[in-house]
PDB file of C-alpha atoms in Angstrom:
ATOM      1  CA  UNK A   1       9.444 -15.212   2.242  1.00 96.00           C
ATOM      2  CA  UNK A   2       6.016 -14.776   3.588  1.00 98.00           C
ATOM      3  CA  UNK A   3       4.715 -11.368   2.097  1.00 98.00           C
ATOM      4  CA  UNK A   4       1.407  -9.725   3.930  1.00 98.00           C
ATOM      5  CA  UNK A   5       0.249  -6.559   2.145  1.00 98.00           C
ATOM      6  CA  UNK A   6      -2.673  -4.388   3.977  1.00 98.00           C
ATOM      7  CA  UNK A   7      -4.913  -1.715   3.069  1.00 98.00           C
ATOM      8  CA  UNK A   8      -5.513   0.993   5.288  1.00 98.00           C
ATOM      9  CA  UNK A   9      -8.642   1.577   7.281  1.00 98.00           C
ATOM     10  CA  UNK A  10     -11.893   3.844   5.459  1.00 97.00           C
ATOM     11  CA  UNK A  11     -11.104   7.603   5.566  1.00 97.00           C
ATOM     12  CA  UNK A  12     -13.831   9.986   5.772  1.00 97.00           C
ATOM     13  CA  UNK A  13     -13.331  10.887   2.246  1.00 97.00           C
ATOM     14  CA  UNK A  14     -16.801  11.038   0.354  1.00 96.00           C
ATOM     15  CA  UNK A  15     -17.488   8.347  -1.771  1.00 94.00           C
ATOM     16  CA  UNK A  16     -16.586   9.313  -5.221  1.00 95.00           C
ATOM     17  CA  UNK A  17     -13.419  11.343  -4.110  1.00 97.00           C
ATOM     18  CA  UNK A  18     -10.406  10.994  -6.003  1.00 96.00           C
ATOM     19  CA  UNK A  19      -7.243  11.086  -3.178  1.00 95.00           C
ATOM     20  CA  UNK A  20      -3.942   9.596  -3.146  1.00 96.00           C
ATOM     21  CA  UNK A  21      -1.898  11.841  -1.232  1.00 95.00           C
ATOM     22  CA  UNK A  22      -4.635  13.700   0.734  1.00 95.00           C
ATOM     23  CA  UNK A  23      -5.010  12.105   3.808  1.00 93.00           C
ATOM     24  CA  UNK A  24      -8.309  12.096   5.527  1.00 95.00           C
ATOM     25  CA  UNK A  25      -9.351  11.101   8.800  1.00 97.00           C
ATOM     26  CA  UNK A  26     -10.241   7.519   9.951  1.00 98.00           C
ATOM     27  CA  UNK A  27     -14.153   6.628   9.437  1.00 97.00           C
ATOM     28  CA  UNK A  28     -13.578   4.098  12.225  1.00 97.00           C
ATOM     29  CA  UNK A  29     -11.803   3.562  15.325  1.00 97.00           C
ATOM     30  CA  UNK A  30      -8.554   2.084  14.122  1.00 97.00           C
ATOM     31  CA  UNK A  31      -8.702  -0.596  16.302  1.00 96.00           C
ATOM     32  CA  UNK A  32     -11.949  -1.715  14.856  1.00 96.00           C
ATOM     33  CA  UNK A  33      -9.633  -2.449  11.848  1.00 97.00           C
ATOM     34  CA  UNK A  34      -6.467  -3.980  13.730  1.00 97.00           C
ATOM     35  CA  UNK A  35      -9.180  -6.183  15.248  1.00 96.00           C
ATOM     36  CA  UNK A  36     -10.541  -7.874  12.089  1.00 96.00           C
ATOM     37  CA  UNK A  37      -7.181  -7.294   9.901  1.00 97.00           C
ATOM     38  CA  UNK A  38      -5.266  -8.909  12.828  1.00 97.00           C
ATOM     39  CA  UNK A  39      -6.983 -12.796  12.741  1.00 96.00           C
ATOM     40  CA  UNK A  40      -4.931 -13.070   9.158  1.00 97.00           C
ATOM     41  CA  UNK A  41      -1.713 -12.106  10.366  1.00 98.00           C
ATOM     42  CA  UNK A  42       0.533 -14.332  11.520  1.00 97.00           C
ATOM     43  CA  UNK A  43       1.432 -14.969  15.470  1.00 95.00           C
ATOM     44  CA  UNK A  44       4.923 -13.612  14.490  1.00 93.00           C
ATOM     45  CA  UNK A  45       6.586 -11.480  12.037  1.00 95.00           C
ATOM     46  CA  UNK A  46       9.787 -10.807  11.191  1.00 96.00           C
ATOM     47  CA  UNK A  47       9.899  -6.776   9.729  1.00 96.00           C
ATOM     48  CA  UNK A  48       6.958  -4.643   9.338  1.00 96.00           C
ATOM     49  CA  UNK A  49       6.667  -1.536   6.851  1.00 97.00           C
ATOM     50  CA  UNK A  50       4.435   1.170   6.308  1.00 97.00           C
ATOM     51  CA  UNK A  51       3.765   3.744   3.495  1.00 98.00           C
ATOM     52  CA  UNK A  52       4.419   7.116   5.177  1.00 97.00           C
ATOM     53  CA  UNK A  53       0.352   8.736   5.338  1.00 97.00           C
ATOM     54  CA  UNK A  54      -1.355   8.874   8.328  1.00 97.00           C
ATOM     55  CA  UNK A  55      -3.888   6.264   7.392  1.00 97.00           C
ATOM     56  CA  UNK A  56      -1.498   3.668   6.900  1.00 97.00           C
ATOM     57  CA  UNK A  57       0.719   4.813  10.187  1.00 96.00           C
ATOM     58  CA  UNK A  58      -2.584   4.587  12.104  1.00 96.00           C
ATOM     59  CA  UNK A  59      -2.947   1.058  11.006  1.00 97.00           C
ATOM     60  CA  UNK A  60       0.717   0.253  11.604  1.00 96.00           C
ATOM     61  CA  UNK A  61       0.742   1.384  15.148  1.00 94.00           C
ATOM     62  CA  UNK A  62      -2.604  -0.061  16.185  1.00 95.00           C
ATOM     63  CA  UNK A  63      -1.371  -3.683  14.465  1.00 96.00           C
ATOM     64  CA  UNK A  64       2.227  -3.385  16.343  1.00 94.00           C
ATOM     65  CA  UNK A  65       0.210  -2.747  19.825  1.00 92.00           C
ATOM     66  CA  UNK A  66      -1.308  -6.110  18.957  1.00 93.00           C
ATOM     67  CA  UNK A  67       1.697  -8.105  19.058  1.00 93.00           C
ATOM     68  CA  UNK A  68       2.864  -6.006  22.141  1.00 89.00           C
ATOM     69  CA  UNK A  69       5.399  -3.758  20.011  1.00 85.00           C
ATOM     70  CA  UNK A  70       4.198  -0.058  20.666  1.00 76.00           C
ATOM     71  CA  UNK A  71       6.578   2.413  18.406  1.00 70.00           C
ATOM     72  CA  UNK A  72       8.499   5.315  20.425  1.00 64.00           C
ATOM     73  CA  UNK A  73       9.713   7.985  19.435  1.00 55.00           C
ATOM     74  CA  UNK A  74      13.830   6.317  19.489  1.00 51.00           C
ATOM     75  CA  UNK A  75      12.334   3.213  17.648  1.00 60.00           C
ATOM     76  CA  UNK A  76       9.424   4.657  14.475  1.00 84.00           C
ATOM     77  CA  UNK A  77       7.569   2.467  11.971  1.00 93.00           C
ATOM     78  CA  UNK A  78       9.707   1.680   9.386  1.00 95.00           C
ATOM     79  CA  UNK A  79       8.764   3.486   6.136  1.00 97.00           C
ATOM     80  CA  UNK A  80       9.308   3.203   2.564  1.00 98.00           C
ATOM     81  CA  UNK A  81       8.226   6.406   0.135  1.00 98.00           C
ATOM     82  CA  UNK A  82       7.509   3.951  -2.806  1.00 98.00           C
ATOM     83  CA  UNK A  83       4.653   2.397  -0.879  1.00 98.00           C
ATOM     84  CA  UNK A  84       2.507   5.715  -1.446  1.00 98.00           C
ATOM     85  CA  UNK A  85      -0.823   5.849  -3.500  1.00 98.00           C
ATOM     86  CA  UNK A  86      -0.724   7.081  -6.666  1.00 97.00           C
ATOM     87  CA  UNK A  87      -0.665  10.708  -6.978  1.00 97.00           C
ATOM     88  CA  UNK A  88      -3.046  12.254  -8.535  1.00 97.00           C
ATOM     89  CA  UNK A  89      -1.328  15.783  -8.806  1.00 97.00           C
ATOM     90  CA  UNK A  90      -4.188  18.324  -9.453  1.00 97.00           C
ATOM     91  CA  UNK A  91      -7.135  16.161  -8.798  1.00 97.00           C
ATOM     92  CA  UNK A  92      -6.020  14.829  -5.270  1.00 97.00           C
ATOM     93  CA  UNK A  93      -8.869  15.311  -2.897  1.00 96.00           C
ATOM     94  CA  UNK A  94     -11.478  16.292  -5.406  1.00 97.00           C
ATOM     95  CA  UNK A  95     -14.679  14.611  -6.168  1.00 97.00           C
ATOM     96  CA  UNK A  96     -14.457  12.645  -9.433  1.00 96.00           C
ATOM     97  CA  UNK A  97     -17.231  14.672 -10.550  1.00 96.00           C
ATOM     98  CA  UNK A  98     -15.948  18.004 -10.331  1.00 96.00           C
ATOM     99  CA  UNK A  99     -12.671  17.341 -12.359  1.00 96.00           C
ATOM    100  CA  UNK A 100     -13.475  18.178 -16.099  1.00 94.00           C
ATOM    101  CA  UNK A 101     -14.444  15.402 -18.150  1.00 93.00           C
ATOM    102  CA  UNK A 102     -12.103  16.734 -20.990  1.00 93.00           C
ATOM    103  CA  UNK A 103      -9.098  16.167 -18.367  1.00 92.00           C
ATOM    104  CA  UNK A 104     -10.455  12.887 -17.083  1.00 95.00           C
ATOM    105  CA  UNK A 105     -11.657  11.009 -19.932  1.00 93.00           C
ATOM    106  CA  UNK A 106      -8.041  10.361 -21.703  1.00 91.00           C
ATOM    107  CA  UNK A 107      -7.108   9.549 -18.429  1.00 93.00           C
ATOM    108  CA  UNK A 108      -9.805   6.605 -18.144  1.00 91.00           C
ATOM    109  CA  UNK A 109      -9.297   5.343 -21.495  1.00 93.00           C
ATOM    110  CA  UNK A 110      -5.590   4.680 -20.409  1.00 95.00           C
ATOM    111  CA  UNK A 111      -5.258   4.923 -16.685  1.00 94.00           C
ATOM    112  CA  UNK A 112      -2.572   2.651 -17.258  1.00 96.00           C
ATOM    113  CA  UNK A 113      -0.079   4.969 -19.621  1.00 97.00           C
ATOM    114  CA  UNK A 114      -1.677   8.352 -19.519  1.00 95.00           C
ATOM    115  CA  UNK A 115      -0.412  10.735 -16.362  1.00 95.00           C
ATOM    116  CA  UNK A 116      -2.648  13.258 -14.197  1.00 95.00           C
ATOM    117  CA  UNK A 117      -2.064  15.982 -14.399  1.00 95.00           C
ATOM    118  CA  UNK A 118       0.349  17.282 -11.779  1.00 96.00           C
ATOM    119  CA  UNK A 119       0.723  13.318 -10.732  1.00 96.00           C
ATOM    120  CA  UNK A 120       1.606  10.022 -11.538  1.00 96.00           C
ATOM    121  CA  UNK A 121       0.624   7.393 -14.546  1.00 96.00           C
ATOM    122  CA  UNK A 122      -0.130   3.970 -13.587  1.00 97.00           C
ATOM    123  CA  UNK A 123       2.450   2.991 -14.437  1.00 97.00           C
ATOM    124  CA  UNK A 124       4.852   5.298 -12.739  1.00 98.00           C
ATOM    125  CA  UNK A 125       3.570   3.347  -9.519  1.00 98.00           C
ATOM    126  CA  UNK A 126       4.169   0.446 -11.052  1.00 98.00           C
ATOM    127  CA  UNK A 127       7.432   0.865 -11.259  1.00 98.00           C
ATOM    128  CA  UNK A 128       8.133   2.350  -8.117  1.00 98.00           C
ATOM    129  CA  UNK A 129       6.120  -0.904  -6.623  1.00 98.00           C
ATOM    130  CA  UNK A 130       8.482  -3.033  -8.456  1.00 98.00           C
ATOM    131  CA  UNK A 131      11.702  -1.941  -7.713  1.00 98.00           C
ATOM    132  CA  UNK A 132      10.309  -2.141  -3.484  1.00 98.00           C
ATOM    133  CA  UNK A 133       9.594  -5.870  -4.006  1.00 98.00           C
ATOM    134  CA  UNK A 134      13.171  -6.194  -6.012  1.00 98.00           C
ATOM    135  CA  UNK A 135      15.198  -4.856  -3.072  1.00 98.00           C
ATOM    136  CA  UNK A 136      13.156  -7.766  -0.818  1.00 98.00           C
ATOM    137  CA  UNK A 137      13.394 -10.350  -2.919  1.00 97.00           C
ATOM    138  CA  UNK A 138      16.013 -13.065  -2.041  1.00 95.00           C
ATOM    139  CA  UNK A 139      19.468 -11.363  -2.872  1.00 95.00           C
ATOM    140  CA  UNK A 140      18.042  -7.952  -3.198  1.00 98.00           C
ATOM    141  CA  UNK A 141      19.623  -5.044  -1.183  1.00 98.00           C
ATOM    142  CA  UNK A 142      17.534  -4.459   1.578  1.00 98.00           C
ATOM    143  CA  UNK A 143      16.488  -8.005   2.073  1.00 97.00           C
ATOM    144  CA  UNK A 144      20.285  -8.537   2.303  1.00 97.00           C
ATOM    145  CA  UNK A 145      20.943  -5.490   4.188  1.00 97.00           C
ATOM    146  CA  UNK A 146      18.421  -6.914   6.657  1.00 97.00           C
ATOM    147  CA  UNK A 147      19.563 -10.441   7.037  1.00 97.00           C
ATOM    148  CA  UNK A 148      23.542  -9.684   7.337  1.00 97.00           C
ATOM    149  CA  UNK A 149      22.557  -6.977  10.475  1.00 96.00           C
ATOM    150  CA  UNK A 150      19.628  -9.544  11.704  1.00 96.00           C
ATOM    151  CA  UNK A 151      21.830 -12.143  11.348  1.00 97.00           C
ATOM    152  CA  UNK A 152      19.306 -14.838  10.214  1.00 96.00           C
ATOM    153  CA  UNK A 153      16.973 -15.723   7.413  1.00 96.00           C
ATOM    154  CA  UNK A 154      13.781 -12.946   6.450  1.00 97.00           C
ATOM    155  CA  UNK A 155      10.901 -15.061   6.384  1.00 97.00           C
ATOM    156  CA  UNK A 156       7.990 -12.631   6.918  1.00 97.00           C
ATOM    157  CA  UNK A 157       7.234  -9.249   6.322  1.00 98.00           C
ATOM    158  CA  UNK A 158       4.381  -7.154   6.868  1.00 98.00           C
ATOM    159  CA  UNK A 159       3.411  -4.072   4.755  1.00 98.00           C
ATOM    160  CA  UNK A 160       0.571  -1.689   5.332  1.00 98.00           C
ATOM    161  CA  UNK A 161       0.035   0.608   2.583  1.00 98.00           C
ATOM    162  CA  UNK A 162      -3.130   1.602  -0.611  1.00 98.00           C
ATOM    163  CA  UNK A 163      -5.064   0.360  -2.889  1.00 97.00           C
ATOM    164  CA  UNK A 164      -2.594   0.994  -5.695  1.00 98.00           C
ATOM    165  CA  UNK A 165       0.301  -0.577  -4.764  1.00 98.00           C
ATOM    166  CA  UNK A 166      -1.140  -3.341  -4.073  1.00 98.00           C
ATOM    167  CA  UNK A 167      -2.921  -4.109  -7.060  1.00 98.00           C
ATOM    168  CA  UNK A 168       0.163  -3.548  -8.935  1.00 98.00           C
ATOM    169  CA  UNK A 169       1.835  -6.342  -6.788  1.00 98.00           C
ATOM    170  CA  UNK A 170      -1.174  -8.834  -7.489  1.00 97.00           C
ATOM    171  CA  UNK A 171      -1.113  -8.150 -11.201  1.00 97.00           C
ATOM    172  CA  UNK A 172       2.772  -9.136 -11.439  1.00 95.00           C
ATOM    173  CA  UNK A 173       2.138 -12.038  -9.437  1.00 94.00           C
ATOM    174  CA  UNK A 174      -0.848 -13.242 -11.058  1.00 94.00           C
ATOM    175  CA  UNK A 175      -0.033 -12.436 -14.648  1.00 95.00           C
ATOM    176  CA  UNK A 176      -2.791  -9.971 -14.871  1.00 96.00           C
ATOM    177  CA  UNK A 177      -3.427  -7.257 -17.134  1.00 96.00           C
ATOM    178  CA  UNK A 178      -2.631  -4.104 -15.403  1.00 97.00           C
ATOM    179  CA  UNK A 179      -5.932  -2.478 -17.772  1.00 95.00           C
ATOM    180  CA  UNK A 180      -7.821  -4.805 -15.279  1.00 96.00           C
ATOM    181  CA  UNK A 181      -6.094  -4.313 -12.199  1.00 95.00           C
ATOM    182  CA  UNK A 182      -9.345  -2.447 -10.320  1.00 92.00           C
ATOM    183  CA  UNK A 183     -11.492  -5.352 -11.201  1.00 91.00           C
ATOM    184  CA  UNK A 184     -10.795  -7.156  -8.439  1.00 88.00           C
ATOM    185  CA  UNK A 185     -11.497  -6.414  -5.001  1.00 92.00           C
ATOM    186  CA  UNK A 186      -8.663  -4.776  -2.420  1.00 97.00           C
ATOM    187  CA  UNK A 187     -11.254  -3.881   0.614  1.00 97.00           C
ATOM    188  CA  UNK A 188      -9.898  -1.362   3.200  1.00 97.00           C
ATOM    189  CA  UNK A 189      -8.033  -3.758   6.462  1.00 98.00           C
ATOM    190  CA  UNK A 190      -8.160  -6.661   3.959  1.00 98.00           C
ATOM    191  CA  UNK A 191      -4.519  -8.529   3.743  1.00 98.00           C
ATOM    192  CA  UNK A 192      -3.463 -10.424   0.546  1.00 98.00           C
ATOM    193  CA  UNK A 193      -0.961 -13.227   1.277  1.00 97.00           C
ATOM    194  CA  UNK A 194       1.795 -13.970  -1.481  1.00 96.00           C
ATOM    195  CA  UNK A 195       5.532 -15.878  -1.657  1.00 95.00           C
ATOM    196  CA  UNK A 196       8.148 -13.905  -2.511  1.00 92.00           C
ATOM    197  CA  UNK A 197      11.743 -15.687  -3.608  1.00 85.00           C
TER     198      UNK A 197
END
C-alpha cells in the first residue's frame, strides 16, 4: 500500500512558538497549499485521513475539493486522534523563550524520553504513531475492516496530519535514530511517499 503523509499548511503562530494542540490560523490561503501539495498526490486515492485540528481539516477539505470530493455534513473527513501533534501540556502556545529554561533544558537533553510537563514524551507519540500504521498495515484491523466493507484491495491512503507524527513514521522506516528525528526537513504542504505491507 501506497502511504502519502502531509503536513499542514503555516499557521500564524510566531516563529519560535512551541504549539501542538493550539491551533492557529492559516498564514496562507489554503488553497495556495492544496495547489502545490496536490502535483504529488496521486490522480486517485483510495481512503483519506486527517488528524482532528483545524489546520489539518483545512488542508483535508481543500485537497478533497481537488479531486471533486467536497465533505458534507452526512459524509466528514475521516479522523484518527493518534494523528495529533505532540502535546506539549503547559507550554502549548507559548514562545520557546518564555518557558523557563530550568523546565526546558531536561526536556532538550532528552526530548525523546523526558515528558512536558502537562503533555506528552516523544515517545508517547511514538507509540501512538505506531500502533495507527499497525492497524493499516496488511492484516491489521482497520486495513481489514476497510477492505472486507470496500470489498477490494487498499492500495492508497492519504493522511494529512504534523510535524511529529510524521517524523516518527520516517524514523521507523528509515532506521533512524529518533534523537535525530528533527534533523531532517518535514516543510509545511510537503508529502513524504512510503510502502507500507
Amino acid at each position: 500500500m501506497d502511504l502519502y503523509l502531509i503536513r499542514h499548511p503555516e499557521t500564524t503562530a510566531p516563529k519560535g512558538t512551541c504549539y501542538g494542540r493550539t491551533d492557529f490560523p492559516l498564514k496562507y490561503p489554503v488553497e495556495d497549499t492544496a495547489d502545490s501539495t496536490f502535483s504529488y498526490l496521486p490522480p486517485n486515492f483510495d481512503f483519506f485521513l486527517s488528524s482532528p485540528a483545524p489546520r489539518a481539516l483545512k488542508l483535508s477539505s481543500a485537497l478533497l475539493s481537488k479531486y471533486n470530493l467536497k465533505p458534507t455534513e452526512l459524509c466528514t473527513i475521516p479522523t484518527d486522534e493518534r494523528l495529533w501533534e505532540m502535546n506539549f501540556g503547559d507550554w502549548d502556545g507559548k514562545l520557546w523563550e518564555d518557558i523557563p529554561r530550568k523546565e526546558t533544558l531536561p526536556w532538550m537533553k532528552d526530548f525523546v524520553n523526558a515528558r512536558t510537563p502537562g503533555g506528552e514524551a516523544f515517545t508517547d507519540l511514538i507509540l501512538r504513531v505506531d500502533a495507527f500504521i499497525e492497524d493499516w498495515k496488511e492484516g491489521g484491523v482497520l486495513r481489514k475492516d476497510w477492505e472486507r466493507t470496500n470489498n477490494r484491495s487498499l492500495t492508497s491512503l492519504i493522511v494529512v496530519c504534523h510535524s511529529g507524527p510524521i517524523r516518527a513514521v520516517l524514523c521507523k522506516q528509515h532506521g533512524t535514530p529518533y534523537e535525530e528525528a528533527f534533523k531532517s526537513p518535514v516543510d509545511f504542504g510537503s508529502v513524504h511517499k512510503l510502502e507500507i505491507s
